[in-house]
Backbone as a printed PyTorch tensor [residue, N CA C, xyz], in Angstrom:
tensor([[[-59.2730,  37.6690,  16.6740],
         [-58.7080,  35.9880,  16.7860],
         [-58.4720,  35.3840,  16.0490]],

        [[-59.0240,  36.3430,  14.7190],
         [-58.3920,  35.5480,  12.9210],
         [-56.5720,  36.0990,  12.9900]],

        [[-56.0700,  36.7200,  13.6930],
         [-54.6190,  37.7330,  14.0690],
         [-54.1450,  37.3310,  14.8350]],

        [[-54.8300,  36.3700,  16.0940],
         [-54.0860,  35.5380,  17.0190],
         [-53.8310,  34.1290,  16.2690]],

        [[-54.9410,  33.6040,  15.9680],
         [-54.4600,  32.7400,  15.0410],
         [-53.5180,  32.6100,  13.5850]],

        [[-53.8010,  33.8290,  13.2450],
         [-52.1940,  33.8690,  11.3540],
         [-51.2850,  34.0200,  12.4470]],

        [[-51.1080,  34.6950,  13.4860],
         [-49.7160,  34.5260,  13.9860],
         [-48.8820,  33.5820,  14.6300]],

        [[-49.8450,  32.6090,  15.0450],
         [-49.4370,  31.5430,  15.0160],
         [-49.5910,  29.9870,  14.3190]],

        [[-49.4390,  30.1400,  13.2160],
         [-49.7330,  29.9160,  12.0450],
         [-48.0160,  30.1590,  11.3490]],

        [[-47.9680,  31.1260,  11.4730],
         [-46.6750,  31.9760,  11.4170],
         [-45.4920,  31.6100,  11.8950]],

        [[-46.0800,  31.0730,  13.8610],
         [-44.3060,  31.0060,  13.8980],
         [-45.3080,  29.0680,  13.8860]],

        [[-45.7130,  29.1290,  13.6630],
         [-45.7340,  27.1540,  13.4750],
         [-44.9470,  26.9930,  11.9670]],

        [[-44.7750,  28.1440,  10.9840],
         [-43.9010,  27.9490,  10.3310],
         [-43.1470,  28.1620,   9.7990]],

        [[-42.6910,  28.9080,  10.9210],
         [-41.0970,  29.7140,  10.9410],
         [-39.8470,  28.5340,  11.2410]],

        [[-40.8680,  27.3930,  12.5150],
         [-40.4620,  26.7670,  13.0060],
         [-39.8930,  25.7190,  12.0920]],

        [[-41.3160,  24.8690,  11.5170],
         [-40.6790,  24.1720,  10.2550],
         [-39.8350,  24.1780,   9.8250]],

        [[-39.4970,  25.8230,   9.2040],
         [-39.1190,  25.5540,   7.6280],
         [-36.9350,  25.9910,   8.9580]],

        [[-37.1050,  26.5080,  10.2630],
         [-35.5230,  26.5450,  10.3920],
         [-35.8060,  25.1140,  10.9200]],

        [[-36.4130,  23.9800,  11.4820],
         [-36.0350,  22.2670,  11.3660],
         [-35.3180,  22.2160,   9.2760]],

        [[-35.9600,  22.2970,   9.1650],
         [-36.3400,  21.8710,   7.9860],
         [-34.6360,  22.3820,   6.6350]],

        [[-33.7830,  23.7870,   7.2030],
         [-32.6920,  23.7340,   7.1110],
         [-32.0220,  23.1920,   8.1720]],

        [[-32.2410,  23.2800,   9.9210],
         [-31.0310,  22.0260,  10.5430],
         [-30.8080,  21.3750,   9.0900]],

        [[-32.1640,  20.2150,   9.5540],
         [-31.8780,  19.1190,   9.3720],
         [-31.4810,  19.0840,   7.4860]],

        [[-30.6210,  20.0440,   6.7220],
         [-30.3370,  19.7830,   5.6610],
         [-29.2410,  20.4410,   5.6090]],

        [[-28.3090,  21.1110,   6.6370],
         [-27.5440,  20.5400,   6.8580],
         [-26.4470,  20.3880,   8.3330]],

        [[-27.2640,  19.6330,   8.9000],
         [-25.9270,  18.3720,   9.2560],
         [-26.0270,  17.0090,   8.1490]],

        [[-24.2980,  17.3970,   8.2730],
         [-24.3070,  16.6820,   7.5810],
         [-23.7760,  14.7870,   7.4790]],

        [[-23.7610,  13.4610,   7.3390],
         [-24.2500,  12.0180,   7.3660],
         [-22.9140,  12.3150,   8.7210]],

        [[-22.1410,  12.9110,   8.8140],
         [-20.9850,  13.0290,   9.7830],
         [-21.9190,  13.7540,  11.2190]],

        [[-22.2270,  14.2220,  11.2870],
         [-22.9550,  15.2470,  12.2890],
         [-24.5000,  14.0850,  12.6790]],

        [[-24.8770,  12.9430,  12.6340],
         [-26.0070,  11.3950,  13.0520],
         [-24.9270,  10.8780,  13.5060]],

        [[-24.6010,  10.6870,  14.6670],
         [-24.2600,   9.2550,  14.6270],
         [-24.9940,   8.4320,  14.8380]],

        [[-25.5800,   8.5440,  14.6480],
         [-26.7010,   7.0570,  14.3740],
         [-25.9070,   6.3460,  13.1520]],

        [[-25.9320,   7.3450,  11.8770],
         [-24.3250,   6.5970,  11.3180],
         [-23.1930,   6.6270,  11.3160]],

        [[-22.4370,   7.0090,  12.1220],
         [-21.6270,   6.5630,  12.6370],
         [-21.3410,   5.6420,  13.0650]],

        [[-22.5880,   5.7280,  13.9260],
         [-22.5800,   3.8640,  14.3610],
         [-22.4280,   2.4350,  13.7180]],

        [[-23.3860,   3.4100,  12.4800],
         [-23.4170,   1.9380,  11.9170],
         [-22.5650,   2.0700,  10.2220]],

        [[-22.0270,   2.7700,  10.7010],
         [-20.8620,   2.4250,   9.7410],
         [-19.2940,   2.4140,  10.1890]],

        [[-19.1680,   2.3290,  11.3380],
         [-18.3330,   1.7680,  11.6800],
         [-17.7070,   0.4400,  12.1820]],

        [[-16.5450,   0.3530,  12.1930],
         [-16.1340,  -1.3730,  12.2190],
         [-15.3760,  -1.7420,  13.2570]],

        [[-15.2600,  -2.6120,  13.8910],
         [-13.9140,  -3.1850,  13.9000],
         [-12.6310,  -4.7050,  14.3880]],

        [[-11.8200,  -4.1040,  13.7280],
         [-11.4770,  -5.0380,  12.8920],
         [-10.3610,  -5.5600,  14.0090]],

        [[-10.6770,  -6.9940,  14.7290],
         [-10.3530,  -7.8310,  15.8650],
         [ -9.1430,  -8.8920,  14.9580]],

        [[ -8.0950,  -9.0890,  15.2520],
         [ -7.4480, -10.5180,  14.1770],
         [ -7.1950, -10.6860,  15.7920]],

        [[ -6.9720, -12.3740,  15.4500],
         [ -6.6190, -13.8440,  16.5670],
         [ -4.8550, -13.7270,  16.4610]],

        [[ -4.9350, -14.0320,  17.3360],
         [ -3.5460, -13.0960,  17.5610],
         [ -2.8000, -15.0230,  16.4530]],

        [[ -3.1830, -15.4520,  16.1740],
         [ -2.8350, -16.7440,  15.8990],
         [ -3.7030, -17.0570,  14.4420]],

        [[ -3.8330, -15.6540,  14.0210],
         [ -3.5890, -15.7240,  12.3200],
         [ -5.7230, -15.8100,  12.2620]],

        [[ -6.0150, -16.8100,  10.7890],
         [ -7.2100, -16.8470,  10.8290],
         [ -7.6190, -17.4690,   9.7200]],

        [[ -6.9510, -18.9280,   9.4860],
         [ -7.0670, -19.4050,   8.2220],
         [ -8.8390, -20.8900,   7.7540]],

        [[ -9.5380, -20.2220,   6.5900],
         [-10.6570, -21.1280,   6.3940],
         [-10.1850, -21.0650,   4.7780]],

        [[-10.8170, -22.4290,   4.7270],
         [-11.6520, -23.2820,   3.2670],
         [-12.8500, -23.3540,   2.9850]],

        [[-12.8390, -23.3310,   1.5930],
         [-14.4170, -23.2320,   1.6510],
         [-14.4940, -24.8360,   1.4820]],

        [[-14.0880, -26.0900,   2.2680],
         [-15.0550, -27.2770,   2.3960],
         [-14.4190, -28.4420,   3.2080]],

        [[-14.6910, -28.6120,   4.1140],
         [-13.9200, -29.3990,   4.9720],
         [-14.7330, -31.0210,   4.3640]],

        [[-15.9400, -31.4590,   3.6550],
         [-15.9660, -33.0320,   3.6110],
         [-16.2720, -32.1790,   2.2300]],

        [[-15.6550, -32.3450,   1.2820],
         [-15.6000, -33.3660,   0.1250],
         [-15.9170, -34.7860,  -0.5560]],

        [[-16.3070, -34.3180,  -2.3240],
         [-16.8180, -35.3530,  -2.2550],
         [-16.3110, -35.2500,  -3.8560]],

        [[-15.8030, -36.3200,  -3.7770],
         [-14.7410, -36.7790,  -5.7070],
         [-16.4410, -37.4550,  -6.5970]],

        [[-16.7170, -36.2140,  -8.1940],
         [-17.0840, -36.7520,  -8.8030],
         [-16.9830, -37.7410,  -8.7270]],

        [[-17.4600, -38.7860,  -9.9050],
         [-17.3100, -40.1960, -10.6440],
         [-17.0110, -40.1880, -11.6430]],

        [[-16.8660, -39.4840, -12.6290],
         [-15.8960, -39.5280, -14.5080],
         [-14.7260, -38.1920, -13.9110]],

        [[-14.2520, -38.5120, -12.9710],
         [-12.7580, -38.7590, -12.1020],
         [-12.2260, -36.6470, -12.3790]],

        [[-12.7880, -35.8170, -12.7980],
         [-12.4150, -34.5950, -12.7060],
         [-12.5610, -34.0450, -10.2680]],

        [[-11.9530, -32.4820, -11.2350],
         [-11.1710, -31.9600,  -9.8200],
         [-12.3470, -31.8820,  -9.0170]],

        [[-12.3130, -31.1090,  -8.2390],
         [-12.7270, -30.6850,  -7.0490],
         [-11.5090, -28.8900,  -6.7620]],

        [[-12.1450, -28.4870,  -6.8760],
         [-11.6640, -26.7920,  -6.1020],
         [-11.5370, -27.2210,  -4.0150]],

        [[-10.5400, -26.1360,  -4.0700],
         [-11.1010, -26.0010,  -2.7150],
         [-10.3570, -24.8650,  -2.6960]],

        [[-11.0890, -24.0610,  -1.9080],
         [-10.5570, -22.4190,  -2.0420],
         [-10.0790, -22.1830,  -0.4400]],

        [[ -8.8430, -21.8130,  -0.3190],
         [ -8.0280, -21.4370,   1.7320],
         [ -7.6190, -20.1580,   1.4200]],

        [[ -7.7370, -19.2590,   2.2850],
         [ -7.6430, -18.2110,   3.0440],
         [ -6.4100, -18.3210,   4.7000]],

        [[ -5.9510, -16.9720,   4.1010],
         [ -4.8180, -16.5410,   5.2400],
         [ -5.0770, -15.9810,   6.1750]],

        [[ -5.3790, -15.1040,   6.8840],
         [ -5.6690, -13.8750,   7.8430],
         [ -4.8530, -13.5730,   8.2490]],

        [[ -2.9520, -12.9830,   8.9620],
         [ -1.9100, -13.5920,   8.9380],
         [ -1.9210, -12.7560,  10.6740]],

        [[ -2.0960, -12.6940,  12.0870],
         [ -2.3260, -11.6750,  13.0480],
         [ -1.6470, -10.3940,  13.4610]],

        [[ -0.7560, -10.2550,  12.3740],
         [ -1.2400,  -8.2700,  12.0030],
         [ -2.7830,  -8.4250,  11.4760]],

        [[ -3.1490,  -9.2430,  10.6380],
         [ -4.6900,  -8.9800,   9.9540],
         [ -4.9250,  -8.7210,   8.0600]],

        [[ -3.1810,  -8.6170,   8.0880],
         [ -2.7530,  -9.0330,   6.3920],
         [ -2.5510, -10.7080,   5.5600]],

        [[ -4.2730, -10.5550,   4.2500],
         [ -3.7530, -11.5920,   3.3630],
         [ -2.5480, -11.9040,   3.1320]],

        [[ -2.4410, -13.1650,   3.8310],
         [ -1.4020, -13.9730,   3.2310],
         [ -1.4220, -15.6630,   2.4100]],

        [[ -1.8590, -15.5460,   1.2880],
         [ -2.5020, -16.7060,   0.3760],
         [ -0.4770, -17.4310,  -0.1250]],

        [[ -0.1320, -16.6720,   0.0910],
         [  1.5110, -17.9690,   0.2150],
         [  1.9100, -18.2690,   0.8970]],

        [[  1.9600, -17.7750,   2.3560],
         [  2.0270, -19.2740,   3.4630],
         [  1.0340, -20.7360,   3.7250]],

        [[ -0.0010, -20.3740,   2.7200],
         [ -0.8590, -21.4530,   2.6440],
         [ -0.2310, -22.7180,   1.5920]],

        [[ -0.4230, -24.4440,   2.8500],
         [ -0.4030, -25.0870,   2.1090],
         [ -1.1180, -26.3670,   2.3880]],

        [[ -1.0970, -27.3560,   1.6620],
         [ -1.3880, -28.5870,   1.5270],
         [ -0.7150, -29.4010,   1.9050]],

        [[ -0.8650, -30.8620,   2.0160],
         [ -0.6860, -32.2250,   1.6080],
         [ -2.3520, -33.1000,   2.1520]],

        [[ -1.4330, -33.8000,   1.5370],
         [ -1.9930, -35.3020,   1.4000],
         [ -1.7700, -36.3180,   1.7400]],

        [[ -2.9370, -36.4680,   3.0060],
         [ -2.1470, -37.7490,   3.7200],
         [ -0.7250, -38.6820,   3.5490]],

        [[ -0.3930, -38.8840,   2.8990],
         [  1.1070, -39.2610,   2.1750],
         [  2.0470, -37.9810,   2.0740]],

        [[  2.1590, -37.3040,   2.4610],
         [  2.8760, -36.5450,   3.0180],
         [  3.5570, -35.7840,   2.0880]],

        [[  2.6040, -35.8690,   0.3160],
         [  2.8140, -35.4100,  -1.4560],
         [  2.4120, -33.8410,  -0.9740]],

        [[  2.4260, -32.7680,  -1.2700],
         [  2.4450, -31.4020,  -0.9260],
         [  1.2070, -31.4240,  -2.4690]],

        [[ -0.0590, -30.2720,  -1.8860],
         [ -0.5030, -30.0970,  -3.3410],
         [ -0.4270, -29.2260,  -3.6890]],

        [[ -0.4020, -28.4980,  -5.7260],
         [  0.1870, -27.6840,  -4.9600],
         [ -0.9920, -26.2030,  -5.5200]],

        [[ -0.7150, -25.4410,  -5.1480],
         [ -2.3450, -23.7910,  -4.8040],
         [ -1.8120, -23.7180,  -6.0640]],

        [[ -2.2700, -22.6930,  -6.3620],
         [ -2.4190, -21.7600,  -7.0110],
         [ -3.4020, -19.3650,  -6.5280]],

        [[ -2.4570, -19.4930,  -6.0280],
         [ -2.7810, -18.7640,  -5.4630],
         [ -3.3600, -17.2470,  -6.9340]],

        [[ -4.9630, -16.8690,  -5.9900],
         [ -5.9380, -16.0400,  -7.0620],
         [ -6.4480, -14.5020,  -6.1420]],

        [[ -5.9070, -13.6400,  -6.3000],
         [ -5.5670, -12.9750,  -5.6030],
         [ -5.0520, -13.7790,  -4.0070]],

        [[ -6.2690, -12.6150,  -3.0440],
         [ -6.0530, -13.4000,  -1.5100],
         [ -6.0680, -14.7880,  -1.2940]],

        [[ -6.2280, -16.1790,  -2.2060],
         [ -7.3100, -16.8370,  -1.5680],
         [ -6.3280, -17.3770,  -2.5830]],

        [[ -6.1280, -19.0200,  -2.1450],
         [ -4.7760, -20.0790,  -2.3950],
         [ -6.1850, -21.0470,  -3.5710]],

        [[ -5.7090, -20.9920,  -4.8180],
         [ -7.1790, -22.8520,  -4.8230],
         [ -5.8140, -23.8820,  -5.5360]],

        [[ -7.2280, -24.3150,  -4.4610],
         [ -6.6030, -26.0750,  -5.1780],
         [ -7.5990, -27.5150,  -5.4810]],

        [[ -6.8070, -28.2800,  -6.5810],
         [ -7.2720, -29.0100,  -6.9470],
         [ -7.0660, -30.4050,  -7.5960]],

        [[ -8.1870, -30.4570,  -5.8670],
         [ -8.5550, -31.9420,  -5.5130],
         [ -8.9580, -33.4270,  -6.6090]],

        [[ -7.8760, -34.5960,  -7.0160],
         [ -7.8120, -34.8330,  -7.4580],
         [ -8.0790, -37.0910,  -6.7590]],

        [[ -7.6050, -37.0340,  -5.3730],
         [ -7.2210, -37.6920,  -5.6020],
         [ -7.8300, -38.0540,  -3.6680]],

        [[ -8.7140, -39.0140,  -3.2730],
         [ -9.8800, -39.3190,  -2.0170],
         [ -8.1070, -39.2320,  -0.5730]],

        [[ -8.6280, -39.2110,   0.2260],
         [ -7.9390, -39.2840,   1.2710],
         [ -8.4050, -37.7350,   2.5060]],

        [[ -7.1700, -37.3780,   3.4040],
         [ -7.2830, -37.2230,   4.1070],
         [ -6.0860, -35.6880,   3.9840]],

        [[ -6.6260, -34.3190,   3.3870],
         [ -5.1230, -33.9040,   3.9830],
         [ -5.0240, -32.4470,   3.9540]],

        [[ -4.1690, -32.5000,   5.4250],
         [ -4.4960, -31.1260,   6.4410],
         [ -3.8550, -29.7080,   5.2040]],

        [[ -4.0940, -28.9640,   5.2970],
         [ -4.7850, -27.7610,   4.8930],
         [ -3.4320, -27.1950,   6.2710]],

        [[ -2.4780, -25.5710,   6.1050],
         [ -1.9140, -25.3520,   7.0350],
         [ -0.5970, -23.7880,   6.7440]],

        [[ -1.4080, -22.8790,   7.4880],
         [ -0.1240, -21.5310,   7.3410],
         [  0.0620, -21.3140,   8.6000]],

        [[  1.1950, -20.7770,   8.9300],
         [  1.5990, -19.8800,  10.2020],
         [  1.2430, -21.1990,  11.4740]],

        [[  0.3630, -20.5420,  11.3710],
         [  0.3690, -22.2640,  13.4050],
         [ -1.1940, -23.3390,  13.2340]],

        [[ -1.6020, -22.3190,  12.1160],
         [ -3.1110, -22.9120,  11.7830],
         [ -2.8410, -24.1030,  11.5380]],

        [[ -3.9820, -24.8210,  11.2320],
         [ -4.2250, -25.9820,  10.7050],
         [ -5.6100, -26.5890,  10.4450]],

        [[ -5.4900, -27.2270,   9.5250],
         [ -7.6110, -27.7580,   9.3180],
         [ -7.7130, -29.1700,   8.6770]],

        [[ -7.7260, -29.5610,   9.1710],
         [ -8.4550, -31.1700,   8.2800],
         [ -9.9530, -31.3980,   7.2530]],

        [[ -8.9800, -31.4600,   5.6470],
         [-10.6550, -31.5370,   4.8610],
         [-10.0760, -33.7710,   4.0770]],

        [[-11.3900, -33.8570,   4.8350],
         [-11.4630, -35.3570,   4.5980],
         [-11.6940, -35.0060,   3.1700]],

        [[-11.2820, -35.7930,   1.9270],
         [-12.1790, -36.0730,   0.9370],
         [-12.9350, -38.0100,   0.3650]],

        [[-13.5030, -36.6880,  -0.8250],
         [-14.2560, -39.3810,  -0.9040],
         [-14.9880, -38.9800,  -2.2580]],

        [[-15.1560, -40.2830,  -2.3360],
         [-15.6470, -39.8930,  -4.9600],
         [-17.0490, -40.2400,  -3.1770]],

        [[-17.3410, -40.2150,  -4.8590],
         [-19.7030, -40.3890,  -5.4840],
         [-19.3490, -41.8560,  -5.7130]],

        [[-20.1840, -42.9190,  -5.1130],
         [-20.5040, -43.8690,  -4.5090],
         [-21.6190, -44.0730,  -6.1480]],

        [[-22.3810, -43.1010,  -6.9080],
         [-22.7270, -43.1610,  -8.2520],
         [-22.4500, -43.0780,  -9.1300]]])
């Protein structure tokens, strides 16, 4: 009985050792769940994507400006910050400053603004803090 028990324990130990070796030799590339977790699908909108940090802005009563950040991703999936333009409701263009993939606009006047790039446009409403 002791021999049979010893033999079963030896077989079990060899099986565990083989499993450990197999697990250690597998890379993350061999793990299908790891590939699913790290894979991504980049889908581009055929008209591009325009985003702004805020669409309703309240200016502080002390007269300081508020920064609006805008990004535009072209239909090809490329960031094109220079394609972004912003206009006040009176038609005056607001100058922006490129910072990497974004455009930053300083807003100092109340009114409705239009931010556009490619065939996309967004409306930004700016009011003043009444307190």
